[in-house]
Coordinates of C-alpha atoms in Angstrom, one line a residue:
M107 CA 8.3 -19.5 -21.0
V108 CA 8.2 -19.8 -17.2
S109 CA 8.3 -23.0 -15.2
H110 CA 9.1 -23.9 -11.6
P111 CA 9.3 -21.6 -8.5
E112 CA 12.8 -20.8 -7.3
W113 CA 11.9 -18.8 -4.1
L114 CA 9.3 -17.0 -2.0
T115 CA 10.3 -14.3 0.4
L116 CA 8.3 -13.4 3.6
E117 CA 8.9 -10.3 5.6
V118 CA 9.3 -11.1 9.3
K119 CA 10.2 -9.0 12.4
Y120 CA 12.6 -11.5 13.9
T121 CA 14.2 -14.0 11.6
D122 CA 15.5 -16.2 14.4
R123 CA 12.0 -16.7 15.9
M124 CA 10.4 -17.5 12.5
T125 CA 13.2 -19.8 11.6
A126 CA 12.6 -21.7 14.9
F127 CA 8.9 -21.8 14.1
Y128 CA 9.3 -23.4 10.6
D129 CA 11.9 -25.8 12.0
A130 CA 9.7 -26.9 14.9
F131 CA 6.4 -27.2 13.1
L132 CA 7.3 -27.9 9.5
E133 CA 10.7 -29.5 10.0
M134 CA 12.2 -27.3 7.2
D135 CA 16.0 -27.3 7.0
V136 CA 17.9 -24.0 7.3
V137 CA 20.1 -23.5 4.2
R138 CA 21.8 -20.3 5.3
E139 CA 21.2 -17.6 7.9
T140 CA 22.4 -14.1 8.9
E141 CA 21.2 -11.6 11.5
Q142 CA 18.7 -10.1 9.0
S143 CA 17.7 -13.1 6.9
A144 CA 17.3 -16.9 6.7
V145 CA 16.7 -19.3 3.9
L146 CA 14.8 -22.6 4.4
A147 CA 14.4 -25.5 2.0
A148 CA 10.9 -26.4 0.7
G149 CA 12.1 -29.1 -1.6
D150 CA 14.0 -27.4 -4.4
T151 CA 12.3 -24.1 -3.6
E152 CA 13.7 -21.6 -1.1
L153 CA 11.5 -20.0 1.6
R154 CA 13.4 -16.8 2.4
L155 CA 12.7 -14.9 5.6
R156 CA 13.8 -11.3 5.6
S157 CA 13.7 -8.5 8.2
P158 CA 12.2 -5.1 7.1
G159 CA 14.8 -3.2 5.1
P160 CA 15.7 -2.3 1.5
V161 CA 13.4 -3.3 -1.4
P162 CA 12.4 -5.7 -2.5
R163 CA 10.7 -6.4 0.8
G164 CA 9.3 -9.8 1.6
G165 CA 5.5 -10.3 1.3
L166 CA 3.1 -9.5 4.1
H167 CA 0.1 -11.7 5.1
T168 CA 1.0 -14.0 2.1
H169 CA -1.0 -17.1 1.4
Y170 CA 1.1 -19.9 -0.2
A171 CA 0.9 -23.6 -0.5
M172 CA 3.5 -26.4 -0.2
T173 CA 3.3 -30.1 -1.0
I174 CA 3.6 -33.0 1.4
P175 CA 3.4 -36.7 0.5
E176 CA -0.1 -38.2 0.6
R177 CA 0.9 -41.0 2.9
E178 CA 2.0 -38.4 5.5
Y179 CA -1.0 -36.2 5.4
D180 CA -2.9 -37.7 8.4
D181 CA 0.2 -37.5 10.5
W182 CA 0.7 -33.9 9.6
W183 CA -2.9 -33.2 10.5
D184 CA -2.7 -34.9 13.9
R185 CA 0.5 -33.1 14.8
L186 CA -0.5 -29.6 13.7
D187 CA -4.1 -30.0 15.1
E188 CA -2.6 -30.1 18.6
R189 CA -1.3 -26.5 18.2
F190 CA -3.4 -24.8 15.5
D191 CA -7.0 -24.2 14.5
L192 CA -6.8 -26.1 11.2
V193 CA -9.1 -25.7 8.2
E194 CA -9.3 -28.5 5.6
E195 CA -10.5 -28.3 2.0
T196 CA -10.5 -30.9 -0.8
F197 CA -9.6 -30.2 -4.4
G198 CA -10.0 -32.9 -7.0
G199 CA -9.8 -35.5 -4.3
E200 CA -6.6 -34.1 -2.8
R201 CA -6.8 -32.6 0.7
S202 CA -5.2 -29.4 1.9
L203 CA -4.9 -28.1 5.5
Y204 CA -4.5 -24.5 6.4
F205 CA -3.0 -22.7 9.4
Y206 CA -1.2 -19.4 10.2
D207 CA 2.4 -18.6 11.1
P208 CA 3.2 -16.0 13.8
E209 CA 3.5 -13.2 11.1
G210 CA -0.1 -13.8 9.8
N211 CA 0.9 -15.7 6.7
C212 CA -1.6 -18.4 5.7
V213 CA 0.3 -21.7 5.1
E214 CA -1.3 -24.5 3.1
L215 CA -0.1 -28.0 3.0
G216 CA -1.5 -30.0 0.2
E217 CA -1.2 -33.8 -0.2
R218 CA 0.3 -35.2 -3.4
P219 CA 0.9 -38.8 -4.5
H220 CA 4.6 -38.7 -4.6
E221 CA 7.6 -40.0 -2.7
G222 CA 9.8 -38.0 -0.3
H223 CA 9.4 -36.8 3.2
G224 CA 8.0 -33.7 4.8
V225 CA 7.6 -30.5 2.8
T226 CA 8.6 -31.3 -0.7
G227 CA 7.9 -28.1 -2.7
L228 CA 6.0 -24.9 -3.3
F229 CA 3.0 -25.2 -5.6
E230 CA 0.8 -22.1 -5.1
L231 CA 1.1 -18.4 -4.3
V232 CA -1.6 -15.8 -3.9
L233 CA -1.1 -12.1 -4.8
E234 CA -3.4 -9.3 -4.0
V235 CA -4.0 -7.0 -7.0
E236 CA -5.9 -3.8 -7.5
Q237 CA -7.1 -4.3 -11.1
L238 CA -7.8 -8.0 -11.7
D239 CA -8.2 -7.9 -15.5
A240 CA -4.9 -5.9 -15.9
A241 CA -3.0 -8.3 -13.6
V242 CA -4.3 -11.3 -15.5
E243 CA -3.1 -10.0 -18.8
F244 CA 0.2 -9.0 -17.3
Y245 CA 1.0 -12.5 -16.0
R246 CA -0.4 -14.2 -19.1
A247 CA 2.0 -12.1 -21.2
L248 CA 4.8 -13.6 -19.0
G249 CA 3.7 -17.1 -19.9
F250 CA 1.3 -18.1 -17.1
E251 CA -1.7 -19.9 -18.5
M252 CA -5.4 -19.7 -17.4
A253 CA -6.4 -22.5 -15.1
D254 CA -9.6 -21.1 -13.5
D255 CA -11.2 -17.8 -14.4
G256 CA -13.2 -16.8 -11.4
R257 CA -13.3 -13.1 -12.0
E258 CA -17.0 -12.9 -10.9
T259 CA -15.8 -13.8 -7.4
G260 CA -12.6 -11.7 -7.5
R261 CA -10.0 -14.4 -8.1
V262 CA -8.2 -15.9 -11.1
R263 CA -5.9 -18.9 -11.1
L264 CA -3.0 -19.0 -13.5
T265 CA -0.4 -21.7 -13.9
T266 CA 3.0 -22.5 -15.3
G267 CA 2.3 -26.2 -14.9
E268 CA 4.6 -26.3 -11.9
L269 CA 3.4 -23.2 -10.0
D270 CA -0.2 -22.0 -9.6
L271 CA -0.5 -18.2 -9.2
E272 CA -3.7 -16.9 -7.8
L273 CA -4.6 -13.2 -8.4
W274 CA -7.1 -11.9 -5.9
S275 CA -9.0 -8.6 -5.6
P276 CA -8.8 -7.5 -2.0
R277 CA -10.9 -10.2 -0.2
L278 CA -10.9 -13.0 2.3
G279 CA -10.4 -16.5 0.9
I280 CA -10.4 -20.0 2.5
A281 CA -9.4 -19.9 6.2
D282 CA -9.9 -16.1 5.9
A283 CA -6.6 -15.8 4.0
R284 CA -5.6 -12.7 2.2
G285 CA -3.5 -12.2 -0.9
G286 CA 0.1 -11.1 -0.2
V287 CA 1.2 -7.5 -0.7
H288 CA 4.6 -6.5 -2.1
V289 CA 5.5 -10.2 -2.6
D290 CA 9.1 -11.1 -3.7
F291 CA 9.3 -14.4 -5.6
G292 CA 11.5 -16.1 -8.2
V293 CA 10.5 -18.3 -11.1
A294 CA 12.6 -20.1 -13.6
A295 CA 12.5 -19.0 -17.3
A296 CA 14.4 -20.4 -20.3
D297 CA 15.2 -16.9 -21.5
P298 CA 14.6 -14.4 -18.7
K299 CA 15.4 -11.3 -20.8
S300 CA 13.2 -12.3 -23.6
V301 CA 10.3 -13.0 -21.3
A302 CA 10.8 -9.7 -19.4
R303 CA 10.5 -7.8 -22.7
E304 CA 6.9 -9.0 -23.1
V305 CA 5.8 -6.8 -20.1
A306 CA 8.4 -4.0 -20.2
D307 CA 5.9 -1.4 -21.2
E308 CA 3.4 -2.3 -18.4
A309 CA 5.9 -3.1 -15.6
L310 CA 6.8 -0.4 -13.0
A311 CA 10.4 -1.5 -13.5
V312 CA 12.5 -4.1 -15.2
T313 CA 16.1 -4.5 -13.8
S314 CA 19.0 -6.8 -14.5
V315 CA 20.2 -8.5 -11.3
D316 CA 22.7 -11.2 -10.5
D317 CA 20.0 -13.8 -10.4
G318 CA 18.4 -12.8 -13.8
V319 CA 15.8 -10.1 -14.5
R320 CA 13.7 -8.5 -11.8
I321 CA 10.3 -7.2 -12.7
R322 CA 8.1 -5.0 -10.6
D323 CA 4.5 -5.6 -11.6
P324 CA 1.8 -2.9 -11.6
D325 CA 0.8 -3.8 -8.1
G326 CA 4.3 -3.6 -6.6
H327 CA 5.1 -7.3 -6.5
Y328 CA 8.6 -8.3 -7.4
L329 CA 9.1 -11.3 -9.8
T330 CA 12.6 -12.3 -10.6
L331 CA 13.1 -14.5 -13.7
V332 CA 16.1 -16.8 -13.5
S333 CA 17.6 -19.3 -15.9
P334 CA 16.9 -22.9 -14.8
S335 CA 19.7 -24.3 -12.6

């Protein structure tokens, strides 16, 4: 029912400074920019930077992961290690490095055996939730499938096959990362209205918007379902 990520929004104090940061250190192209917001390209996914204002707000201290080509991983490590206190982990033989942006978001770059150059996409997002069991059932009703049930340690990984969604009880993870609060993100769905009906009774709100259908989950996160472009 759900597939690839369309966007992730981060709340920032000064969009121009954060845009400059992501341009300088991650070489992400600016798609559009205003005084209060900016959109950068992470492959086909948008990384949206938004100053505090009307809801939905961007996420705070969000942990998210983006892909880079495997052949570039060592170059990225060497370059970023000059500026940041990097942490490295290996998952199934694929390495990931972690560092923090100026707003306290934990950025992960994970190597993947594909072509391309630089940041090529978003593959993981972490949400902080109050009731882990309820959050798992909510997102499974939306079509996310179980990938790793770690409820005994306070975390569960779900997936669409193209986006991994980690749900965390309040905790510190790898590199002392935290799950994001009031995160705003978009995911493609073949039939957004039909998918939204599956959680209408449990959601705090379900609203039709220009992009598709916006769902506010029980923890206050905003997920917008959009038809694939």
